């Protein structure tokens, strides 16, 4: 079935350094829709960005990601981390493997930015 | 004003009891969902509804029953509660049920089963 893999459970880095959170996926669909959701402590997940266009960079709030169908990847990046970026980040895939579209989430990456 | 309301915010229950989690959305969306988040499984899809009709059910147990009395309401009834049901339950909604429709999450109900 469809799946999303986020290899890093925890990422800790210093403020000002670049951020890269990995996301790969498996799906039978040739035009998958990928999402990044961010969840701050004691809050609910909210959409950060989404894309379905191959090799096109999508940007929002300083973060960017590019869907690469050739490698089934949708990594999240930011040039310079801020303390406020500390949060749980989920990569998600839109899947209809059970008949209707639903989001399949990866296991999440907890990003901690230190001063 | 919050656009998705979930009640209660916190809930403590005893094993074997029954609880209802409330969700109302005021975004004018046609689709609603329930997700569960626990330490064991981060964000897990449970149900989806569109125009008050069940679209998808990924919950193995019949102890979990969604109830939709109005288009903008999707409650979740949980019977015979178990400690493993302890989790945060998020309600979400989207304009449609298309592949790229953005889902907006409510604040969640944190359930603890003793």
XYZ file of N, CA and C in Angstrom:
687
model
N 0.817 -1.204 0.000
C 0.000 0.000 0.000
C 0.850 1.252 0.000
N 0.188 2.390 -0.126
C 0.902 3.668 -0.119
C 1.528 3.928 1.244
N 2.665 4.605 1.249
C 3.340 4.889 2.517
C 4.245 6.109 2.396
N 4.570 6.664 3.548
C 5.468 7.815 3.632
C 6.532 7.499 4.668
N 7.773 7.801 4.334
C 8.879 7.529 5.248
C 9.618 8.816 5.593
N 9.726 9.059 6.867
C 10.560 10.153 7.366
C 11.634 9.506 8.222
N 12.836 9.525 7.743
C 13.889 8.739 8.390
C 14.353 9.304 9.720
N 14.313 10.623 9.866
C 14.794 11.200 11.118
C 13.638 11.443 12.078
N 13.746 10.858 13.245
C 12.726 11.110 14.249
C 12.989 12.422 14.980
N 14.266 12.690 15.196
C 14.665 13.894 15.925
C 15.777 14.596 15.160
N 15.628 15.909 15.000
C 16.682 16.715 14.407
C 16.923 17.915 15.318
N 18.168 18.084 15.734
C 18.527 19.221 16.583
C 19.608 20.009 15.879
N 19.396 21.295 15.746
C 20.418 22.120 15.133
C 20.414 23.509 15.745
N 21.450 24.240 15.409
C 21.651 25.575 15.964
C 20.977 26.621 15.072
N 20.438 27.607 15.720
C 19.803 28.722 15.014
C 20.739 29.274 13.937
N 20.154 29.519 12.765
C 20.943 30.070 11.674
C 21.456 29.045 10.697
N 21.472 27.784 11.100
C 21.928 26.727 10.208
C 20.778 26.277 9.297
N 21.133 25.682 8.153
C 20.062 25.228 7.249
C 19.348 23.995 7.776
N 18.092 23.903 7.355
C 17.237 22.790 7.753
C 16.943 21.919 6.539
N 17.042 20.610 6.722
C 16.580 19.690 5.695
C 15.948 18.484 6.379
N 14.676 18.306 6.141
C 13.944 17.166 6.689
C 13.561 16.258 5.529
N 13.918 14.997 5.670
C 13.717 14.069 4.562
C 12.333 13.441 4.527
N 11.846 13.247 3.306
C 10.570 12.585 3.101
C 10.617 11.815 1.784
N 10.353 10.537 1.861
C 10.185 9.727 0.653
C 8.849 9.014 0.734
N 8.339 8.617 -0.404
C 7.015 8.019 -0.415
C 6.944 6.863 -1.397
N 5.924 6.063 -1.207
C 5.614 4.980 -2.142
C 4.140 5.076 -2.487
N 3.840 5.051 -3.762
C 2.453 5.103 -4.194
C 2.322 4.510 -5.589
N 1.123 4.022 -5.883
C 0.880 3.478 -7.218
C 0.499 4.576 -8.207
N 0.188 5.776 -7.690
C -0.295 6.845 -8.555
C 0.872 7.569 -9.220
N 0.685 7.919 -10.458
C 1.755 8.577 -11.205
C 1.804 10.074 -10.914
N 0.729 10.648 -10.364
C 0.690 12.078 -10.036
C 0.301 12.286 -8.576
N 1.165 11.934 -7.672
C 0.827 12.042 -6.252
C 0.831 13.488 -5.756
N 0.007 13.722 -4.753
C -0.037 15.016 -4.072
C 0.681 14.843 -2.743
N 1.680 15.683 -2.492
C 2.436 15.604 -1.249
C 2.242 16.873 -0.423
N 2.268 16.708 0.885
C 2.027 17.797 1.827
C 3.095 17.787 2.921
N 3.355 18.970 3.471
C 4.079 19.090 4.732
C 3.170 19.816 5.715
N 2.972 19.177 6.875
C 2.221 19.788 7.960
C 3.181 20.055 9.110
N 2.935 21.130 9.856
C 3.756 21.463 11.016
C 2.848 21.513 12.251
N 3.360 20.974 13.340
C 2.589 20.957 14.590
C 3.467 21.491 15.715
N 3.138 22.664 16.198
C 3.855 23.210 17.353
C 3.287 22.604 18.625
N 4.079 22.710 19.683
C 3.731 22.086 20.949
C 2.345 22.504 21.417
N 1.539 21.512 21.768
C 0.164 21.731 22.251
C -0.751 22.408 21.237
N -0.399 22.319 19.982
C -1.264 22.842 18.929
C -1.659 21.720 17.973
N -2.511 22.054 17.026
C -2.924 21.062 16.042
C -2.075 21.199 14.782
N -2.009 20.148 13.971
C -1.243 20.245 12.723
C -1.856 21.286 11.780
N -0.995 22.009 11.083
C -1.487 22.928 10.080
C -0.617 22.802 8.834
N -1.245 23.050 7.687
C -0.539 22.896 6.432
C 0.586 23.910 6.307
N 1.749 23.420 5.887
C 2.888 24.296 5.629
C 3.015 24.542 4.118
N 3.002 23.446 3.356
C 2.994 23.580 1.909
C 2.591 22.256 1.270
N 2.240 22.337 -0.011
C 1.832 21.136 -0.736
C 2.208 21.268 -2.197
N 2.296 20.124 -2.867
C 2.674 20.143 -4.277
C 2.301 18.852 -4.964
N 2.052 18.949 -6.253
C 1.877 17.770 -7.074
C 2.644 17.905 -8.394
N 3.357 19.020 -8.538
C 4.079 19.280 -9.785
C 5.517 18.793 -9.677
N 5.903 17.948 -10.580
C 7.243 17.385 -10.568
C 8.295 18.469 -10.815
N 9.334 18.437 -9.998
C 10.498 19.305 -10.146
C 10.205 20.795 -10.029
N 9.128 21.142 -9.398
C 8.804 22.556 -9.173
C 8.937 22.885 -7.689
N 9.686 23.919 -7.373
C 9.900 24.335 -5.982
C 8.651 25.047 -5.464
N 8.206 24.620 -4.290
C 7.058 25.231 -3.624
C 7.551 25.883 -2.345
N 7.163 27.126 -2.112
C 7.670 27.859 -0.955
C 6.545 28.422 -0.102
N 6.790 28.482 1.192
C 5.835 29.119 2.111
C 6.521 29.369 3.438
N 6.405 30.573 3.930
C 6.927 30.952 5.247
C 8.394 30.590 5.402
N 9.159 30.788 4.356
C 10.592 30.559 4.429
C 11.016 29.127 4.162
N 10.065 28.209 4.170
C 10.350 26.804 3.870
C 10.102 26.534 2.385
N 10.791 25.547 1.868
C 10.539 25.140 0.488
C 10.739 23.645 0.342
N 10.066 23.116 -0.666
C 10.182 21.688 -0.977
C 9.955 21.508 -2.468
N 10.599 20.500 -3.007
C 10.447 20.178 -4.430
C 10.083 18.710 -4.556
N 9.011 18.447 -5.263
C 8.607 17.063 -5.501
C 9.459 16.485 -6.621
N 10.131 15.398 -6.330
C 10.930 14.707 -7.335
C 10.367 13.305 -7.509
N 9.620 13.127 -8.579
C 9.002 11.820 -8.817
C 10.050 10.756 -9.118
N 11.160 11.176 -9.707
C 12.200 10.204 -10.072
C 12.781 9.505 -8.860
N 12.820 10.223 -7.753
C 13.355 9.640 -6.517
C 12.275 9.475 -5.447
N 11.036 9.763 -5.808
C 9.908 9.672 -4.852
C 10.222 10.423 -3.566
N 10.650 11.671 -3.726
C 11.034 12.444 -2.547
C 10.353 13.805 -2.520
N 10.239 14.336 -1.316
C 9.623 15.652 -1.114
C 10.239 16.232 0.162
N 11.522 16.500 0.115
C 12.257 16.974 1.283
C 11.930 18.432 1.604
N 11.878 18.730 2.872
C 11.578 20.091 3.330
C 12.867 20.800 3.691
N 13.024 22.036 3.223
C 14.252 22.769 3.472
C 13.981 24.210 3.875
N 14.950 24.748 4.586
C 14.931 26.156 4.950
C 16.377 26.602 5.052
N 16.682 27.777 4.571
C 18.077 28.202 4.507
C 18.655 28.535 5.882
N 17.817 29.029 6.779
C 18.320 29.446 8.081
C 17.266 29.184 9.161
N 17.576 28.285 10.065
C 16.601 27.913 11.094
C 16.416 29.010 12.130
N 15.178 29.133 12.592
C 14.853 30.070 13.666
C 14.337 29.293 14.866
N 14.457 29.894 16.030
C 14.001 29.231 17.249
C 12.527 28.837 17.133
N 11.746 29.678 16.474
C 10.307 29.429 16.336
C 9.986 28.278 15.384
N 10.994 27.762 14.706
C 10.770 26.615 13.814
C 10.703 25.304 14.583
N 11.049 25.329 15.844
C 10.988 24.117 16.655
C 9.560 23.597 16.687
N 9.378 22.395 16.185
C 8.029 21.823 16.054
C 8.156 20.406 15.507
N 7.003 19.752 15.418
C 6.922 18.418 14.812
C 6.462 18.598 13.372
N 7.203 18.016 12.438
C 6.895 18.167 11.021
C 6.473 16.817 10.439
N 5.332 16.843 9.773
C 4.813 15.636 9.137
C 4.797 15.801 7.623
N 5.303 14.796 6.955
C 5.131 14.695 5.508
C 3.914 13.804 5.280
N 3.102 14.138 4.291
C 1.895 13.355 4.055
C 1.651 13.183 2.567
N 0.986 12.093 2.242
C 0.671 11.725 0.867
C -0.825 11.548 0.738
N -1.400 12.069 -0.319
C -2.814 11.844 -0.580
C -2.961 10.493 -1.263
N -3.771 9.642 -0.658
C -3.900 8.282 -1.148
C -5.360 7.880 -1.249
N -5.687 7.123 -2.283
C -7.064 6.626 -2.430
C -7.058 5.106 -2.467
N -6.088 4.529 -1.775
C -5.952 3.070 -1.835
C -7.158 2.349 -1.268
N -7.941 3.010 -0.413
C -9.119 2.366 0.164
C -10.412 2.899 -0.436
N -10.324 3.635 -1.534
C -11.527 4.062 -2.243
C -11.795 5.540 -2.271
N -11.379 6.284 -1.265
C -11.563 7.732 -1.262
C -10.266 8.377 -0.796
N -10.058 9.622 -1.174
C -8.803 10.276 -0.850
C -8.678 10.494 0.658
N -7.521 10.149 1.173
C -7.203 10.375 2.572
C -5.717 10.707 2.654
N -5.327 11.290 3.773
C -3.915 11.611 3.977
C -3.224 10.481 4.737
N -2.106 10.066 4.198
C -1.252 9.116 4.907
C -0.046 9.897 5.396
N 0.145 9.911 6.698
C 1.222 10.682 7.296
C 2.443 9.810 7.562
N 3.611 10.449 7.467
C 4.823 9.798 7.914
C 4.873 9.815 9.430
N 5.922 9.276 9.980
C 6.032 9.164 11.434
C 6.398 10.479 12.101
N 6.744 11.484 11.321
C 7.037 12.795 11.872
C 8.503 12.986 12.225
N 8.963 14.231 12.126
C 10.316 14.604 12.531
C 10.212 15.758 13.518
N 10.738 15.525 14.711
C 10.742 16.575 15.731
C 11.975 17.441 15.520
N 11.761 18.685 15.144
C 12.863 19.621 14.935
C 13.011 20.513 16.160
N 14.211 20.550 16.692
C 14.528 21.431 17.816
C 15.644 22.360 17.378
N 15.389 23.659 17.472
C 16.390 24.649 17.109
C 16.923 25.284 18.381
N 18.230 25.181 18.557
C 18.872 25.694 19.761
C 19.487 27.072 19.496
N 19.548 27.909 20.532
C 20.173 29.240 20.330
C 21.676 29.125 20.182
N -12.098 33.985 16.017
C -12.958 32.916 16.504
C -12.500 31.589 15.903
N -12.494 30.553 16.713
C -12.072 29.254 16.179
C -13.045 28.770 15.122
N -12.494 28.212 14.057
C -13.325 27.738 12.968
C -13.702 26.272 13.110
N -12.900 25.532 13.847
C -13.221 24.141 14.151
C -13.198 24.013 15.671
N -14.322 23.594 16.207
C -14.463 23.465 17.656
C -14.515 21.997 18.021
N -13.695 21.625 19.006
C -13.738 20.261 19.528
C -13.974 20.336 21.039
N -14.893 19.491 21.480
C -15.210 19.445 22.902
C -15.233 18.010 23.389
N -14.784 17.732 24.594
C -14.048 18.658 25.455
C -12.588 18.740 25.034
N -11.842 19.590 25.648
C -10.421 19.702 25.337
C -9.653 18.557 25.984
N -10.047 18.223 27.204
C -9.444 17.112 27.934
C -10.558 16.206 28.434
N -10.264 14.920 28.464
C -11.262 13.953 28.883
C -10.572 12.788 29.582
N -11.022 12.498 30.801
C -10.521 11.344 31.535
C -11.670 10.363 31.680
N -11.413 9.108 31.329
C -12.460 8.093 31.387
C -11.926 6.828 32.034
N -12.836 6.026 32.532
C -12.438 4.750 33.120
C -12.607 3.646 32.080
N -11.822 2.628 32.201
C -11.898 1.487 31.304
C -13.310 0.909 31.280
N -13.808 0.670 30.080
C -15.126 0.086 29.918
C -16.240 1.101 29.716
N -15.956 2.350 29.940
C -16.998 3.374 29.802
C -17.127 3.818 28.350
N -18.060 4.734 28.126
C -18.340 5.228 26.781
C -18.245 6.755 26.781
N -17.672 7.316 25.742
C -17.563 8.768 25.650
C -17.876 9.226 24.235
N -18.313 10.479 24.134
C -18.558 11.077 22.826
C -17.703 12.317 22.694
N -16.952 12.384 21.613
C -16.124 13.533 21.306
C -16.871 14.369 20.263
N -16.940 15.670 20.525
C -17.731 16.560 19.690
C -16.848 17.345 18.729
N -17.322 17.517 17.506
C -16.616 18.348 16.531
C -17.606 19.122 15.693
N -17.359 20.431 15.605
C -18.174 21.313 14.751
C -17.227 22.192 13.948
N -17.504 22.348 12.678
C -16.669 23.234 11.864
C -17.525 24.329 11.223
N -16.936 25.518 11.206
C -17.630 26.690 10.670
C -16.844 27.296 9.521
N -16.278 26.407 8.728
C -15.531 26.811 7.544
C -16.356 26.636 6.281
N -17.559 26.094 6.431
C -18.387 25.837 5.261
C -17.910 24.661 4.432
N -17.118 23.797 5.037
C -16.569 22.650 4.318
C -17.579 21.517 4.200
N -17.344 20.708 3.171
C -18.257 19.598 2.908
C -17.733 18.253 3.401
N -16.475 18.199 3.732
C -15.879 16.936 4.170
C -15.285 17.087 5.563
N -15.434 16.057 6.363
C -14.890 16.055 7.716
C -14.208 14.731 8.002
N -13.263 14.765 8.932
C -12.423 13.603 9.193
C -12.133 13.483 10.686
N -11.740 12.279 11.079
C -11.202 12.058 12.414
C -9.827 11.415 12.276
N -8.866 11.931 13.070
C -7.524 11.369 13.160
C -7.199 11.125 14.626
N -6.272 10.201 14.844
C -5.817 9.915 16.202
C -4.305 10.069 16.243
N -3.831 10.646 17.331
C -2.388 10.833 17.512
C -1.995 10.303 18.873
N -1.084 9.329 18.864
C -0.599 8.778 20.128
C 0.905 8.595 20.022
N 1.505 8.197 21.103
C 2.956 8.000 21.106
C 3.327 6.836 20.181
N 2.424 5.856 20.046
C 2.718 4.674 19.239
C 2.559 4.939 17.752
N 1.538 5.682 17.386
C 1.261 5.975 15.977
C 0.978 7.458 15.830
N 1.923 8.197 15.335
C 1.805 9.656 15.324
C 0.493 10.260 14.829
N 0.168 10.180 13.559
C -1.092 10.730 13.058
C -1.749 9.656 12.205
N -2.865 9.170 12.688
C -3.494 8.018 12.053
C -4.904 8.358 11.604
N -5.168 8.183 10.325
C -6.492 8.443 9.784
C -7.494 7.432 10.324
N -8.685 7.924 10.690
C -9.725 7.026 11.199
C -10.925 6.980 10.260
N -11.569 8.121 10.036
C -12.802 8.179 9.234
C -12.802 9.417 8.350
N -13.565 9.325 7.268
C -13.854 10.507 6.470
C -15.326 10.505 6.113
N -15.911 11.693 6.128
C -17.309 11.904 5.775
C -17.383 13.001 4.729
N -18.330 12.845 3.814
C -18.595 13.877 2.833
C -20.103 14.031 2.720
N -20.579 15.245 2.903
C -22.027 15.507 2.887
C -22.761 14.510 3.802
N -22.195 14.329 4.962
C -22.763 13.491 6.018
C -22.791 12.004 5.688
N -22.089 11.607 4.650
C -22.030 10.184 4.332
C -20.629 9.660 4.581
N -20.546 8.475 5.157
C -19.261 7.856 5.423
C -18.558 7.519 4.107
N -17.346 8.025 3.961
C -16.566 7.754 2.760
C -15.549 6.644 3.002
N -14.938 6.672 4.163
C -13.852 5.743 4.419
C -13.746 5.467 5.910
N -13.474 4.244 6.241
C -13.315 3.838 7.625
C -12.056 2.989 7.721
N -11.034 3.518 8.394
C -9.789 2.786 8.541
C -9.591 2.325 9.980
N -10.675 2.330 10.732
C -10.603 1.895 12.126
C -11.075 0.453 12.216
N -10.230 -0.390 12.692
C -10.550 -1.810 12.718
C -11.659 -2.139 13.701
N -11.749 -1.344 14.754
C -12.683 -1.673 15.815
C -14.022 -0.979 15.636
N -15.105 -1.734 15.854
C -16.455 -1.173 15.790
C -16.782 -0.358 17.044
N -15.857 -0.311 17.972
C -16.092 0.508 19.176
C -16.058 1.997 18.842
N -15.513 2.305 17.691
C -15.430 3.702 17.267
C -16.520 3.950 16.223
N -17.435 4.858 16.545
C -18.559 5.127 15.649
C -18.699 6.629 15.429
N -18.508 7.094 14.219
C -18.745 8.509 13.932
C -20.238 8.758 13.813
N -20.645 9.981 14.152
C -22.049 10.357 14.079
C -22.154 11.758 13.504
N -22.922 11.911 12.451
C -23.063 13.219 11.809
C -24.526 13.630 11.772
N -24.897 14.554 12.668
C -26.283 15.008 12.737
C -26.531 16.185 11.797
N -25.465 16.908 11.483
C -25.557 18.046 10.552
C -24.317 18.024 9.677
N -24.354 18.740 8.579
C -23.230 18.731 7.654
C -21.948 19.225 8.311
N -22.051 20.132 9.276
C -20.847 20.686 9.888
C -20.529 20.050 11.239
N -21.171 18.936 11.538
C -20.909 18.220 12.775
C -20.421 16.810 12.467
N -19.390 16.380 13.185
C -18.975 14.979 13.099
C -18.453 14.572 14.467
N -19.308 13.921 15.228
C -18.928 13.466 16.552
C -18.336 12.066 16.466
N -17.629 11.692 17.499
C -17.020 10.358 17.552
C -17.402 9.690 18.864
N -18.165 8.612 18.751
C -18.549 7.846 19.926
C -17.587 6.684 20.101
N -17.064 6.555 21.312
C -16.148 5.457 21.614
C -16.736 4.655 22.759
N -16.972 3.379 22.541
C -17.543 2.531 23.572
C -16.501 1.568 24.124
N -16.812 0.996 25.266
C -15.937 0.012 25.908
C -14.484 0.477 25.889
N -14.259 1.658 26.420
C -12.933 2.277 26.358
C -11.844 1.413 26.986
N -10.665 1.458 26.353
C -9.496 0.734 26.831
C -8.350 1.716 27.045
N -7.412 1.388 27.908
C -6.259 2.287 28.103
C -5.516 2.594 26.800
N -5.505 1.643 25.871
C -4.842 1.865 24.584
C -5.531 2.925 23.736
N -6.750 3.286 24.094
C -7.461 4.340 23.366
C -6.970 5.727 23.762
N -6.148 5.782 24.778
C -5.603 7.070 25.220
C -4.806 7.701 24.085
N -5.198 8.894 23.707
C -4.592 9.578 22.559
C -5.216 10.957 22.445
N -4.683 11.738 21.516
C -5.340 12.983 21.149
C -6.096 12.730 19.859
N -7.373 13.077 19.857
C -8.229 12.861 18.698
C -8.474 14.199 18.008
N -8.074 14.251 16.751
C -8.238 15.472 15.978
C -9.359 15.314 14.961
N -10.187 16.324 14.919
C -11.173 16.438 13.866
C -10.568 17.355 12.798
N -10.870 17.104 11.551
C -10.373 17.943 10.461
C -11.478 18.122 9.429
N -11.312 19.121 8.595
C -12.298 19.326 7.529
C -11.608 19.854 6.285
N -12.265 19.679 5.150
C -11.764 20.215 3.892
C -12.943 20.617 3.021
N -12.672 21.497 2.083
C -13.743 21.973 1.215
C -14.358 20.819 0.430
N -13.505 20.023 -0.164
C -13.969 18.875 -0.928
C -13.191 17.642 -0.529
N -13.373 16.607 -1.292
C -12.670 15.354 -1.004
C -11.682 15.013 -2.107
N -11.223 16.034 -2.820
C -10.271 15.802 -3.890
C -8.879 15.512 -3.376
N -8.063 15.046 -4.271
C -6.711 14.631 -3.915
C -5.892 15.759 -3.278
N -6.078 16.963 -3.749
C -5.256 18.060 -3.258
C -5.930 18.963 -2.235
N -7.131 18.597 -1.812
C -7.841 19.446 -0.848
C -7.095 19.529 0.465
N -6.893 20.740 0.942
C -6.201 20.948 2.209
C -7.127 20.607 3.364
N -6.632 19.840 4.294
C -7.386 19.508 5.490
C -6.956 20.429 6.625
N -7.946 20.998 7.297
C -7.711 21.895 8.421
C -8.087 21.158 9.703
N -7.171 21.200 10.655
C -7.351 20.435 11.882
C -7.897 21.287 13.017
N -8.757 20.664 13.818
C -9.239 21.291 15.034
C -8.199 21.201 16.134
N -8.487 21.777 17.310
C -7.518 21.806 18.408
C -7.307 20.466 19.092
N -8.192 19.512 18.862
C -8.016 18.182 19.437
C -8.690 17.983 20.781
N -8.996 16.732 21.062
C -9.471 16.304 22.386
C -8.475 15.288 22.901
N -7.919 15.588 24.065
C -6.929 14.679 24.654
C -7.647 13.733 25.600
N -7.652 12.463 25.255
C -8.366 11.440 26.013
C -7.387 10.579 26.797
N -7.684 10.413 28.060
C -6.892 9.531 28.916
C -7.827 8.490 29.513
N -7.537 7.229 29.275
C -8.361 6.142 29.789
C -7.593 5.426 30.897
N -8.191 5.421 32.071
C -7.527 4.808 33.234
C -8.056 3.408 33.508
